[in-house]
CSV table of C-alpha atoms in Angstrom, one decimal:
chain,number,residue,atom,x,y,z
A,1466,MET,CA,-91.2,-128.9,56.1
A,1467,GLU,CA,-88.7,-128.1,53.4
A,1468,ARG,CA,-85.1,-130.2,54.0
A,1469,LYS,CA,-82.9,-127.0,55.7
A,1470,SER,CA,-85.4,-125.8,58.8
A,1471,ILE,CA,-85.4,-130.1,59.3
A,1472,VAL,CA,-81.4,-129.6,60.0
A,1473,MET,CA,-82.0,-126.7,62.1
A,1474,LEU,CA,-84.5,-128.5,63.9
A,1475,ILE,CA,-81.9,-131.1,64.8
A,1476,ALA,CA,-79.0,-128.9,65.5
A,1477,LEU,CA,-80.9,-126.6,68.2
A,1478,MET,CA,-82.7,-130.3,69.7
A,1479,VAL,CA,-78.3,-131.4,70.1
A,1480,THR,CA,-78.3,-128.3,71.6
A,1481,GLY,CA,-80.9,-128.7,73.9
A,1482,PHE,CA,-80.1,-132.4,74.2
A,1483,GLY,CA,-77.1,-130.8,76.0
A,1484,ILE,CA,-78.4,-128.5,78.3
A,1485,GLY,CA,-81.1,-131.3,79.4
A,1486,ILE,CA,-79.1,-133.6,80.5
A,1487,ASP,CA,-76.8,-131.4,82.6
A,1488,PHE,CA,-79.7,-130.6,85.0
A,1489,THR,CA,-81.6,-134.2,85.8
A,1490,GLY,CA,-78.1,-135.6,85.5
A,1491,ALA,CA,-76.4,-133.4,88.8
A,1492,LEU,CA,-79.4,-134.3,90.1
A,1493,MET,CA,-78.9,-137.7,90.3
A,1494,LEU,CA,-75.2,-136.5,92.2
A,1495,VAL,CA,-76.4,-135.3,94.9
A,1496,PRO,CA,-76.3,-137.9,97.4
A,1497,ALA,CA,-72.6,-139.1,96.2
A,1498,ILE,CA,-71.3,-134.5,96.8
A,1499,GLU,CA,-72.4,-135.2,99.9
A,1500,ASP,CA,-70.3,-137.6,101.0
A,1501,SER,CA,-67.1,-136.8,98.9
A,1502,PHE,CA,-67.2,-133.5,100.8
A,1503,ASP,CA,-68.3,-134.4,104.1
A,1504,SER,CA,-71.9,-132.5,103.9
A,1505,ASP,CA,-75.2,-132.5,103.9
A,1506,ILE,CA,-78.8,-131.5,101.4
A,1507,THR,CA,-79.4,-128.2,103.0
A,1508,GLY,CA,-75.4,-127.4,101.4
A,1509,THR,CA,-76.0,-129.9,98.3
A,1510,GLN,CA,-78.7,-128.2,97.3
A,1511,TRP,CA,-76.7,-125.3,96.5
A,1512,VAL,CA,-75.6,-127.7,93.4
A,1513,LEU,CA,-78.9,-127.4,91.1
A,1514,ASN,CA,-79.6,-123.2,93.0
A,1515,ILE,CA,-77.4,-121.1,92.0
A,1516,TYR,CA,-76.7,-123.1,88.8
A,1517,ALA,CA,-80.7,-122.9,88.2
A,1518,LEU,CA,-80.5,-118.5,89.5
A,1519,PHE,CA,-78.0,-118.0,87.6
A,1520,PHE,CA,-79.3,-119.8,84.4
A,1521,ALA,CA,-82.9,-117.4,85.5
A,1522,MET,CA,-81.1,-114.2,85.4
A,1523,THR,CA,-78.5,-114.4,82.0
A,1524,MET,CA,-81.7,-114.8,80.9
A,1525,VAL,CA,-82.9,-111.9,79.9
A,1526,ALA,CA,-80.0,-111.0,79.1
A,1527,GLY,CA,-78.8,-113.4,76.8
A,1528,GLY,CA,-81.7,-113.6,75.2
A,1529,ARG,CA,-81.2,-109.6,74.8
A,1530,MET,CA,-78.3,-110.2,73.5
A,1531,GLY,CA,-79.1,-112.3,71.0
A,1532,ASP,CA,-81.3,-109.7,69.4
A,1533,MET,CA,-79.1,-107.4,69.3
A,1534,PHE,CA,-76.3,-109.2,68.2
A,1535,GLY,CA,-77.5,-112.7,66.7
A,1536,HIS,CA,-78.6,-116.4,68.0
A,1537,ARG,CA,-75.8,-117.3,66.9
A,1538,LYS,CA,-73.0,-116.0,68.5
A,1539,MET,CA,-74.6,-116.2,72.0
A,1540,MET,CA,-75.4,-119.6,71.1
A,1541,ILE,CA,-71.3,-120.0,70.4
A,1542,ILE,CA,-70.2,-117.4,73.3
A,1543,GLY,CA,-72.6,-119.8,76.4
A,1544,LEU,CA,-71.3,-123.0,75.3
A,1545,SER,CA,-67.8,-121.4,75.3
A,1546,ILE,CA,-68.5,-120.9,78.7
A,1547,PHE,CA,-70.5,-123.9,79.4
A,1548,LEU,CA,-68.0,-126.1,77.8
A,1549,PHE,CA,-64.9,-124.3,80.0
A,1550,SER,CA,-67.1,-124.3,83.5
A,1551,SER,CA,-68.0,-128.4,83.0
A,1552,ILE,CA,-64.1,-128.5,84.0
A,1553,MET,CA,-64.0,-126.6,86.4
A,1554,CYS,CA,-67.1,-128.8,88.1
A,1555,PHE,CA,-64.9,-132.1,87.1
A,1556,VAL,CA,-61.2,-130.9,88.7
A,1557,ALA,CA,-63.8,-129.0,91.4
A,1558,PRO,CA,-61.7,-129.5,94.3
A,1559,GLY,CA,-64.2,-128.5,96.8
A,1560,LEU,CA,-68.2,-127.8,97.6
A,1561,ASP,CA,-67.6,-124.2,97.2
A,1562,TYR,CA,-65.3,-124.5,94.3
A,1563,LEU,CA,-68.4,-126.4,92.9
A,1564,ILE,CA,-71.2,-124.3,93.3
A,1565,VAL,CA,-69.2,-121.5,91.9
A,1566,ALA,CA,-68.5,-123.7,88.8
A,1567,ARG,CA,-72.1,-124.6,88.6
A,1568,ALA,CA,-73.5,-120.3,88.4
A,1569,LEU,CA,-70.6,-120.7,85.2
A,1570,GLN,CA,-72.2,-122.9,84.3
A,1571,GLY,CA,-75.7,-121.6,84.6
A,1572,ILE,CA,-74.4,-118.3,82.9
A,1573,GLY,CA,-73.0,-120.5,79.9
A,1574,ALA,CA,-76.9,-121.8,79.3
A,1575,GLY,CA,-78.5,-119.0,80.0
A,1576,CYS,CA,-76.8,-117.3,77.0
A,1577,VAL,CA,-77.8,-120.5,74.8
A,1578,TRP,CA,-81.2,-121.5,76.0
A,1579,PRO,CA,-82.9,-118.2,75.2
A,1580,CYS,CA,-81.1,-117.5,71.8
A,1581,THR,CA,-81.8,-121.0,71.2
A,1582,LEU,CA,-85.8,-120.6,71.1
A,1583,ALA,CA,-85.7,-117.5,69.7
A,1584,PHE,CA,-83.7,-119.2,65.9
A,1585,GLY,CA,-86.4,-121.3,65.9
A,1586,ALA,CA,-89.2,-119.1,66.8
A,1587,THR,CA,-87.6,-116.6,64.2
A,1588,LYS,CA,-86.8,-118.9,61.0
A,1589,VAL,CA,-89.5,-121.4,61.0
A,1590,SER,CA,-90.9,-120.6,56.9
A,1591,LYS,CA,-93.6,-121.6,58.2
A,1592,PRO,CA,-95.4,-119.9,61.0
A,1593,GLU,CA,-97.6,-123.1,62.0
A,1594,HIS,CA,-94.3,-125.1,62.4
A,1595,ARG,CA,-93.3,-122.7,65.4
A,1596,ALA,CA,-95.6,-124.5,67.7
A,1597,LEU,CA,-94.3,-128.4,66.6
A,1598,ILE,CA,-91.0,-126.4,67.0
A,1599,MET,CA,-90.8,-124.9,70.0
A,1600,GLY,CA,-92.0,-128.6,70.8
A,1601,MET,CA,-89.2,-130.3,69.2
A,1602,ILE,CA,-86.4,-128.2,70.7
A,1603,LEU,CA,-88.1,-128.6,74.5
A,1604,ALA,CA,-88.5,-132.3,73.5
A,1605,GLY,CA,-83.8,-132.2,72.8
A,1606,VAL,CA,-83.6,-130.9,76.2
A,1607,THR,CA,-86.1,-133.4,77.5
A,1608,THR,CA,-84.6,-136.3,76.1
A,1609,GLY,CA,-81.4,-134.9,77.9
A,1610,ASN,CA,-83.0,-135.2,81.0
A,1611,VAL,CA,-84.0,-138.2,80.4
A,1612,PHE,CA,-80.8,-140.2,79.6
A,1613,GLY,CA,-78.9,-137.0,82.4
A,1614,PRO,CA,-80.1,-139.8,85.0
A,1615,MET,CA,-78.1,-143.0,83.1
A,1616,ILE,CA,-75.3,-140.8,82.2
A,1617,SER,CA,-75.2,-139.8,86.3
A,1618,GLY,CA,-76.1,-143.2,87.1
A,1619,ALA,CA,-73.4,-145.0,85.4
A,1620,ALA,CA,-70.4,-142.9,86.3
A,1621,VAL,CA,-71.4,-143.5,90.2
A,1622,THR,CA,-71.6,-146.7,89.7
A,1623,LEU,CA,-68.0,-146.0,88.1
A,1624,GLY,CA,-67.0,-145.1,91.3
A,1625,GLU,CA,-66.0,-140.7,89.9
A,1626,TRP,CA,-69.2,-139.2,90.1
A,1627,ARG,CA,-67.6,-136.1,88.5
A,1628,LEU,CA,-67.0,-138.3,84.5
A,1629,PHE,CA,-70.5,-137.0,84.3
A,1630,PHE,CA,-69.4,-133.4,84.1
A,1631,LEU,CA,-66.5,-134.4,81.5
A,1632,ALA,CA,-69.4,-135.9,79.4
A,1633,ASN,CA,-70.9,-132.0,79.3
A,1634,VAL,CA,-67.5,-131.3,77.7
A,1635,VAL,CA,-67.8,-133.8,75.4
A,1636,PHE,CA,-72.3,-132.5,74.8
A,1637,SER,CA,-71.0,-129.4,74.8
A,1638,ALA,CA,-68.7,-129.9,72.3
A,1639,ILE,CA,-70.6,-131.1,69.7
A,1640,SER,CA,-73.5,-128.4,70.4
A,1641,MET,CA,-70.2,-125.9,69.8
A,1642,ALA,CA,-70.1,-127.9,66.3
A,1643,THR,CA,-73.6,-127.6,64.7
A,1644,ALA,CA,-74.5,-123.2,65.9
A,1645,ILE,CA,-70.2,-123.3,63.4
A,1646,PHE,CA,-71.1,-125.2,60.6
A,1647,VAL,CA,-75.3,-126.4,60.6
A,1648,MET,CA,-76.9,-123.3,61.4
A,1649,GLU,CA,-76.4,-120.0,59.3
A,1650,LYS,CA,-75.7,-116.0,60.3
A,1651,GLU,CA,-78.0,-113.9,61.0
A,1652,THR,CA,-77.2,-110.3,59.3
A,1653,GLN,CA,-80.0,-108.4,60.6
A,1654,HIS,CA,-79.9,-107.5,64.6
A,1655,LYS,CA,-82.4,-105.2,66.5
A,1656,GLN,CA,-80.7,-101.9,67.3
A,1657,GLY,CA,-80.5,-99.2,69.7
A,1658,GLU,CA,-81.7,-102.3,72.7
A,1659,ARG,CA,-80.0,-101.5,76.2
A,1660,ILE,CA,-79.6,-104.4,78.9
A,1661,ASP,CA,-81.0,-103.6,82.0
A,1662,PHE,CA,-77.4,-104.6,84.4
A,1663,ALA,CA,-79.4,-102.7,87.0
A,1664,GLY,CA,-82.7,-104.6,87.4
A,1665,MET,CA,-80.7,-107.9,87.1
A,1666,ALA,CA,-78.4,-107.0,89.4
A,1667,ILE,CA,-81.3,-106.7,92.2
A,1668,LEU,CA,-83.1,-109.3,91.1
A,1669,SER,CA,-80.0,-111.7,91.3
A,1670,PHE,CA,-79.3,-110.3,94.6
A,1671,ALA,CA,-82.7,-109.9,96.4
A,1672,VAL,CA,-83.6,-113.6,95.1
A,1673,LEU,CA,-80.1,-114.7,96.2
A,1674,LEU,CA,-80.1,-113.5,100.0
A,1675,LEU,CA,-83.8,-115.1,99.7
A,1676,LEU,CA,-82.2,-118.4,98.8
A,1677,TYR,CA,-79.3,-118.5,101.6
A,1678,GLY,CA,-82.0,-117.4,105.3
A,1679,LEU,CA,-83.7,-119.8,103.1
A,1680,ASP,CA,-80.9,-122.6,103.8
A,1681,ILE,CA,-79.4,-121.8,107.2
A,1682,GLY,CA,-82.6,-120.6,108.7
A,1683,ALA,CA,-82.6,-123.8,110.6
A,1684,ASP,CA,-79.7,-123.2,111.6
A,1685,TRP,CA,-79.4,-119.9,112.8
A,1686,GLY,CA,-83.1,-120.3,114.0
A,1687,TRP,CA,-86.4,-118.9,112.7
A,1688,THR,CA,-87.1,-116.2,114.1
A,1689,SER,CA,-83.0,-115.1,114.9
A,1690,VAL,CA,-82.5,-111.6,114.3
A,1691,PRO,CA,-79.7,-112.0,111.5
A,1692,LEU,CA,-81.5,-114.3,110.1
A,1693,LEU,CA,-84.8,-112.2,109.9
A,1694,LEU,CA,-82.6,-109.8,109.0
A,1695,LEU,CA,-81.5,-111.1,105.9
A,1696,PHE,CA,-85.6,-112.3,104.8
A,1697,PHE,CA,-85.2,-108.1,105.1
A,1698,ALA,CA,-83.1,-106.7,103.1
A,1699,SER,CA,-84.4,-109.6,100.2
A,1700,GLY,CA,-88.1,-107.9,100.1
A,1701,VAL,CA,-86.3,-104.1,100.4
A,1702,LEU,CA,-84.5,-105.5,97.0
A,1703,PHE,CA,-87.9,-107.2,95.9
A,1704,PHE,CA,-89.9,-103.7,96.3
A,1705,MET,CA,-87.0,-101.6,94.6
A,1706,PHE,CA,-87.0,-103.6,91.6
A,1707,PRO,CA,-90.1,-103.1,89.6
A,1708,ARG,CA,-89.7,-98.9,90.8
A,1709,ILE,CA,-85.9,-99.2,89.4
A,1710,GLU,CA,-87.5,-100.7,86.4
A,1711,LYS,CA,-89.7,-97.6,85.6
A,1712,LYS,CA,-86.1,-95.7,85.7
A,1713,VAL,CA,-84.0,-97.4,83.3
A,1714,PRO,CA,-84.4,-97.2,79.5
A,1715,GLU,CA,-84.6,-100.7,78.6
A,1716,PRO,CA,-86.3,-102.5,81.8
A,1717,LEU,CA,-86.2,-106.8,81.9
A,1718,LEU,CA,-90.0,-106.1,82.4
A,1719,LEU,CA,-91.2,-104.3,79.1
A,1720,PRO,CA,-94.5,-101.2,80.0
A,1721,GLN,CA,-96.1,-102.9,77.0
A,1722,LEU,CA,-96.1,-106.5,78.6
A,1723,MET,CA,-96.6,-106.0,82.1
A,1724,GLN,CA,-99.4,-103.4,81.6
A,1725,ASN,CA,-101.6,-106.5,79.6
A,1726,ARG,CA,-103.1,-109.1,82.1
A,1727,GLU,CA,-102.6,-111.5,79.9
A,1728,PHE,CA,-99.0,-111.9,79.0
A,1729,LEU,CA,-98.5,-111.8,83.9
A,1730,ILE,CA,-100.8,-114.1,83.9
A,1731,THR,CA,-99.0,-116.2,81.1
A,1732,LEU,CA,-95.5,-115.2,83.4
A,1733,GLY,CA,-97.6,-116.8,86.6
A,1734,LEU,CA,-98.3,-120.4,84.9
A,1735,ASN,CA,-94.3,-120.2,83.4
A,1736,MET,CA,-93.6,-120.0,87.2
A,1737,PHE,CA,-96.0,-122.2,89.3
A,1738,ASN,CA,-95.5,-125.1,86.8
A,1739,VAL,CA,-91.8,-126.6,87.9
A,1740,SER,CA,-92.8,-126.4,92.1
A,1741,ALA,CA,-93.8,-130.4,91.9
A,1742,ALA,CA,-91.8,-131.3,89.1
A,1743,PHE,CA,-88.1,-129.5,90.3
A,1744,VAL,CA,-88.7,-130.9,94.3
A,1745,GLY,CA,-89.5,-133.9,92.8
A,1746,LEU,CA,-86.6,-134.2,90.7
A,1747,LEU,CA,-84.9,-132.9,93.4
A,1748,TYR,CA,-86.2,-136.1,96.4
A,1749,PHE,CA,-87.5,-138.6,94.2
A,1750,PRO,CA,-83.9,-139.7,92.8
A,1751,GLN,CA,-83.2,-139.1,97.0
A,1752,TYR,CA,-85.7,-141.7,98.2
A,1753,MET,CA,-84.7,-144.5,96.0
A,1754,GLN,CA,-81.8,-144.2,97.2
A,1755,LYS,CA,-81.9,-143.2,101.2
A,1756,VAL,CA,-85.2,-144.8,101.9
A,1757,LEU,CA,-84.8,-147.5,98.8
A,1758,GLY,CA,-81.2,-148.4,99.7
A,1759,TRP,CA,-81.0,-148.4,95.6
A,1760,SER,CA,-78.1,-147.7,93.4
A,1761,THR,CA,-77.7,-144.3,91.6
A,1762,PHE,CA,-77.9,-146.6,88.2
A,1763,GLU,CA,-81.1,-148.0,89.9
A,1764,SER,CA,-83.1,-145.0,90.9
A,1765,ALA,CA,-82.3,-143.2,87.2
A,1766,LEU,CA,-83.9,-146.1,86.0
A,1767,GLY,CA,-86.6,-145.9,88.9
A,1768,LEU,CA,-86.9,-142.2,87.6
A,1769,ALA,CA,-88.2,-142.9,83.9
A,1770,PRO,CA,-92.2,-143.0,84.9
A,1771,LEU,CA,-90.9,-138.6,85.3
A,1772,THR,CA,-87.8,-137.7,83.0
A,1773,VAL,CA,-89.5,-139.9,80.1
A,1774,LEU,CA,-93.2,-138.2,80.5
A,1775,LEU,CA,-91.7,-135.0,80.1
A,1776,ALA,CA,-89.3,-136.0,76.0
A,1777,VAL,CA,-92.7,-137.5,74.8
A,1778,GLY,CA,-94.6,-135.0,76.4
A,1779,SER,CA,-92.8,-132.0,75.0
A,1780,VAL,CA,-93.8,-133.6,71.4
A,1781,VAL,CA,-97.4,-134.3,71.8
A,1782,SER,CA,-98.0,-130.9,73.5
A,1783,GLY,CA,-96.3,-128.8,70.3
A,1784,THR,CA,-99.2,-130.9,67.6
A,1785,LEU,CA,-101.5,-130.2,70.3
A,1786,TYR,CA,-100.7,-126.5,71.4
A,1787,ASN,CA,-103.1,-125.5,68.0
A,1788,ASP,CA,-105.8,-127.6,67.7
A,1789,PHE,CA,-106.6,-127.3,71.7
A,1790,GLY,CA,-104.9,-123.8,72.3
A,1791,PRO,CA,-103.0,-123.4,75.4
A,1792,LYS,CA,-105.7,-122.5,77.9
A,1793,ARG,CA,-107.4,-126.1,78.2
A,1794,LEU,CA,-103.4,-127.8,77.8
A,1795,LEU,CA,-102.5,-125.9,81.2
A,1796,PHE,CA,-104.9,-126.2,82.9
A,1797,TRP,CA,-105.3,-129.9,82.4
A,1798,GLY,CA,-101.8,-130.0,83.0
A,1799,TYR,CA,-101.4,-128.3,86.6
A,1800,LEU,CA,-104.5,-130.3,87.4
A,1801,SER,CA,-102.4,-133.9,86.7
A,1802,ALA,CA,-99.5,-131.8,88.1
A,1803,THR,CA,-101.7,-130.9,91.2
A,1804,LEU,CA,-103.2,-134.5,91.9
A,1805,GLY,CA,-98.9,-136.0,91.5
A,1806,SER,CA,-98.2,-133.5,94.3
A,1807,ALA,CA,-100.8,-134.7,96.4
A,1808,SER,CA,-100.5,-138.3,95.5
A,1809,ILE,CA,-97.3,-138.2,97.5
A,1810,VAL,CA,-98.2,-136.5,100.7
A,1811,LEU,CA,-102.1,-138.7,100.8
A,1812,MET,CA,-100.3,-142.4,99.3
A,1813,PRO,CA,-99.7,-144.5,103.0
A,1814,ASP,CA,-96.4,-145.7,104.2
A,1815,GLY,CA,-94.6,-148.8,103.8
A,1816,LEU,CA,-95.2,-149.3,99.9
A,1817,GLY,CA,-92.1,-148.4,98.8
A,1818,TYR,CA,-91.5,-147.9,95.3
A,1819,PHE,CA,-95.5,-148.4,94.3
A,1820,GLN,CA,-95.6,-144.9,97.4
A,1821,ILE,CA,-93.7,-142.5,94.7
A,1822,LEU,CA,-94.8,-143.8,91.3
A,1823,PRO,CA,-99.0,-142.5,90.5
A,1824,GLY,CA,-97.3,-139.4,91.9
A,1825,MET,CA,-93.8,-139.4,90.3
A,1826,ALA,CA,-96.9,-140.9,86.2
A,1827,LEU,CA,-99.4,-137.9,87.5
A,1828,ILE,CA,-96.4,-135.2,88.3
A,1829,GLY,CA,-94.2,-135.9,84.4
A,1830,LEU,CA,-98.1,-135.5,82.7
A,1831,GLY,CA,-98.6,-132.1,83.8
A,1832,ALA,CA,-95.4,-130.8,83.4
A,1833,THR,CA,-95.3,-132.3,79.6
A,1834,LEU,CA,-98.9,-130.1,79.2
A,1835,THR,CA,-97.5,-126.9,81.1
A,1836,VAL,CA,-94.1,-126.3,80.4
A,1837,GLY,CA,-93.8,-126.4,77.2
A,1838,PRO,CA,-97.3,-125.2,75.9
A,1839,SER,CA,-97.1,-121.9,78.8
A,1840,GLY,CA,-93.9,-120.9,76.9
A,1841,THR,CA,-94.5,-120.9,73.5
A,1842,ALA,CA,-97.5,-119.4,74.8
A,1843,ALA,CA,-95.1,-115.6,75.3
A,1844,VAL,CA,-92.8,-116.3,73.3
A,1845,CYS,CA,-96.1,-116.7,70.7
A,1846,ALA,CA,-97.7,-113.7,71.8
A,1847,VAL,CA,-94.5,-111.3,70.4
A,1848,LYS,CA,-93.0,-109.7,67.3
A,1849,PRO,CA,-90.5,-112.3,67.0
A,1850,GLU,CA,-87.3,-109.2,67.3
A,1851,ARG,CA,-89.0,-109.5,70.5
A,1852,ALA,CA,-88.8,-113.9,70.7
A,1853,GLY,CA,-84.6,-114.1,72.5
A,1854,LEU,CA,-86.5,-111.0,75.5
A,1855,VAL,CA,-89.5,-112.8,76.3
A,1856,GLY,CA,-87.9,-116.6,75.9
A,1857,GLY,CA,-85.6,-115.0,78.7
A,1858,LEU,CA,-88.2,-113.3,80.7
A,1859,SER,CA,-90.2,-116.4,80.7
A,1860,PHE,CA,-87.9,-118.7,81.6
A,1861,MET,CA,-86.1,-116.7,84.1
A,1862,THR,CA,-89.7,-117.0,85.6
A,1863,HIS,CA,-89.7,-120.5,85.5
A,1864,LEU,CA,-86.4,-120.7,87.1
A,1865,VAL,CA,-86.3,-118.6,89.7
A,1866,TYR,CA,-89.3,-119.5,91.1
A,1867,GLY,CA,-88.7,-123.6,90.2
A,1868,ALA,CA,-85.2,-123.2,92.8
A,1869,ILE,CA,-87.7,-121.2,95.9
A,1870,SER,CA,-89.3,-123.9,95.3
A,1871,VAL,CA,-86.3,-125.9,95.7
A,1872,ALA,CA,-85.0,-123.7,99.1
A,1873,CYS,CA,-88.5,-123.0,100.4
A,1874,ALA,CA,-89.6,-127.1,100.5
A,1875,THR,CA,-85.6,-128.7,101.5
A,1876,ALA,CA,-86.1,-125.6,104.4
A,1877,VAL,CA,-89.6,-127.9,104.7
A,1878,MET,CA,-88.2,-130.7,104.4
A,1879,TYR,CA,-85.5,-130.2,107.1
A,1880,VAL,CA,-87.2,-129.3,109.5
A,1881,SER,CA,-90.3,-131.3,109.9
A,1882,SER,CA,-87.5,-134.7,108.7
A,1883,LEU,CA,-84.8,-133.1,111.5
A,1884,ASN,CA,-88.0,-133.5,114.2
A,1885,SER,CA,-89.6,-137.6,113.2
A,1886,LEU,CA,-86.1,-137.8,114.0
A,1887,GLY,CA,-85.7,-136.6,117.5
A,1888,LYS,CA,-89.0,-137.9,118.5
A,1889,GLN,CA,-87.8,-141.6,116.5
A,1890,LEU,CA,-85.0,-141.4,118.9
A,1891,LYS,CA,-86.2,-140.8,121.7
A,1892,ALA,CA,-89.0,-142.8,121.6
A,1893,PHE,CA,-86.4,-146.4,120.8
A,1894,GLY,CA,-84.2,-144.3,124.4
A,1895,ILE,CA,-81.0,-143.2,121.7
A,1896,ASP,CA,-80.0,-139.9,123.2
A,1897,LEU,CA,-78.1,-138.6,120.7
A,1898,SER,CA,-76.8,-134.8,120.5
A,1899,LEU,CA,-79.0,-131.9,118.4
A,1900,ALA,CA,-75.7,-131.5,116.3
A,1901,ASP,CA,-75.9,-135.3,115.4
A,1902,GLN,CA,-78.8,-135.7,114.8
A,1903,LYS,CA,-78.1,-133.0,112.0
A,1904,ALA,CA,-75.1,-134.9,110.8
A,1905,ILE,CA,-77.8,-137.4,110.3
A,1906,ASN,CA,-80.4,-136.3,109.1
A,1907,GLY,CA,-81.3,-136.3,105.3
A,1908,GLY,CA,-80.4,-140.2,104.8
A,1909,THR,CA,-76.6,-139.6,104.2
A,1910,LEU,CA,-74.6,-141.8,106.6
A,1911,THR,CA,-72.1,-141.8,104.1
A,1912,THR,CA,-70.5,-139.1,104.8
A,1913,ASP,CA,-67.1,-138.9,107.6
A,1914,THR,CA,-69.3,-137.1,110.1
A,1915,ALA,CA,-71.7,-139.2,109.4
A,1916,LYS,CA,-69.9,-142.9,110.6
A,1917,ALA,CA,-68.4,-140.8,113.1
A,1918,ILE,CA,-71.4,-140.7,114.5
A,1919,MET,CA,-72.4,-144.7,113.4
A,1920,GLN,CA,-69.5,-145.7,114.9
A,1921,LYS,CA,-70.2,-144.6,118.4
A,1922,LEU,CA,-73.4,-146.8,118.9
A,1923,SER,CA,-73.9,-150.9,119.6
A,1924,SER,CA,-75.0,-152.7,115.9
A,1925,THR,CA,-79.2,-153.1,117.0
A,1926,GLU,CA,-78.7,-148.5,117.6
A,1927,ALA,CA,-77.2,-148.7,114.8
A,1928,GLU,CA,-80.1,-150.6,112.7
A,1929,LYS,CA,-82.9,-148.2,114.8
A,1930,VAL,CA,-81.0,-145.1,114.0
A,1931,GLN,CA,-80.9,-146.3,110.3
A,1932,THR,CA,-85.2,-146.7,110.4
A,1933,ALA,CA,-85.5,-143.8,112.1
A,1934,ILE,CA,-83.2,-141.1,109.4
A,1935,ALA,CA,-85.4,-142.9,107.2
A,1936,ASN,CA,-88.4,-142.7,108.1
A,1937,ALA,CA,-87.5,-139.0,109.1
A,1938,PHE,CA,-86.4,-139.4,104.9
A,1939,ASP,CA,-89.9,-140.6,104.1
A,1940,SER,CA,-91.8,-137.9,107.1
A,1941,GLY,CA,-89.8,-134.3,105.9
A,1942,MET,CA,-89.9,-135.7,101.4
A,1943,ASN,CA,-94.1,-135.3,101.7
A,1944,MET,CA,-94.3,-132.4,103.6
A,1945,ALA,CA,-91.9,-131.2,100.5
A,1946,PHE,CA,-95.1,-132.5,98.7
A,1947,VAL,CA,-97.4,-130.2,100.6
A,1948,PHE,CA,-95.2,-127.0,99.9
A,1949,ALA,CA,-95.2,-128.5,95.7
A,1950,THR,CA,-99.2,-129.2,96.2
A,1951,VAL,CA,-99.9,-125.3,97.3
A,1952,SER,CA,-98.0,-124.1,95.2
A,1953,VAL,CA,-99.4,-126.0,91.8
A,1954,SER,CA,-102.9,-124.6,92.5
A,1955,PHE,CA,-102.3,-121.7,92.7
A,1956,GLY,CA,-101.3,-122.4,88.4
A,1957,LEU,CA,-104.0,-124.2,88.1
A,1958,VAL,CA,-106.5,-120.5,89.3
A,1959,LEU,CA,-104.0,-118.5,86.7
A,1960,ALA,CA,-104.6,-121.1,84.1
A,1961,LEU,CA,-108.8,-120.7,84.3
A,1962,LEU,CA,-108.4,-116.8,84.2
A,1963,LEU,CA,-106.6,-116.9,81.1
A,1964,ASP,CA,-108.2,-115.4,78.5
A,1965,GLU,CA,-106.1,-116.4,74.8
A,1966,LYS,CA,-107.8,-113.9,72.8
A,1967,LYS,CA,-106.5,-111.1,75.0
A,1968,LEU,CA,-103.1,-112.9,75.0
A,1969,HIS,CA,-102.3,-113.3,71.8
A,1970,LYS,CA,-103.2,-109.1,70.9
A,1971,VAL,CA,-100.6,-108.0,73.0
A,1972,GLU,CA,-98.1,-106.4,70.5
A,1973,GLY,CA,-101.0,-107.2,67.7
């Protein structure tokens, strides 16, 4: 690879690194944010979900605008939005404000990421280097995934979780500098493109209503009329989406792609690989902090078997793609992730860190063999001028389903842990109202509300309640991974159905 391509690759990896630290690093802040804003997991999950949703829904438009106006230009615009919203996160006075800021961060990242992929895919001088470059860009992201928890852990250790978002400001500024001074301007762009804002809006509202319903289901009652109407409205929007797509000039889902069975399978493979990893990234750190009593920084180090495998595996999967093809990599990756998720459910209680260690390692290995190859297969299957669009589309399905997975897993976890907590308190002879049980459910006892409840108990009762909460969290996490196991297993079936020869003739 010539020097010019190496310099460009380093610049793209720097940008990917900045995006990577934001995702996993923010996950580590969940308990600290719960304490700061007196919230619980059903509220703070939106710090992850709103970012993933807006990231996903902006990606297709960001990729298409990159095709139209230049990938470098859209990267700079996206990084500017990301930098501004990171400052908003740093100064957020409340949870709602923070969630809005995270949504803006998602919009900025959604402009940057597909254009980063497309820039790398279209500027490579030799086609055989494309898979390697895509793997290296993903390695930049996943290396950020490794360092993100350590940065957020250090911020919490210093006593201020907001410092993590100050690090976001620094890295996004560095990324902007590399885009401006290192990446060359593009002179040729795709003409006559239109952006499907109607499709984006309908799909966004459909997913948003679904996520909101899963969030408040436990409070409203799963069979309550308002909640059922909310789910019905979401279903109607999902039903309307493909019909609207048939009427717009440039739909999100291009007919020549959507009519091909193999490409649809590839999109499915971009979806289901995220369930175990997203649920693990959310709950493994909380398990270490709330059940094992580790600090945020110790939990960041404990997460390394998952994050380090993600980083190393992106490079490895990129080099293996041409030799083995996506089908074999995806099959073994999905099998590993399925076994890893199942191990969390099946491992006996009381093993401490070793209860989740095998699962973390297997889920990390599975993600390394599925995330890169599924995205690369989608991008490599189309003409270069469609690279931005398809890069955005594949990762849109990846993140939208990731957000849905987290919301579903959290709903399952919350109901299961609350039920377990009630049974244990009854067995201990401790009478707490349902409202009080909901306030302490999830394992966070350092919020103002939880402290007030615990102060009403004797020292013996408080100790029993703490034990019950830890056991309930463990039980709820296991049920969340039941959902993850079932979800990932669908990808295993799709990997077996994939026909590589037909896939690479999508636009042939």
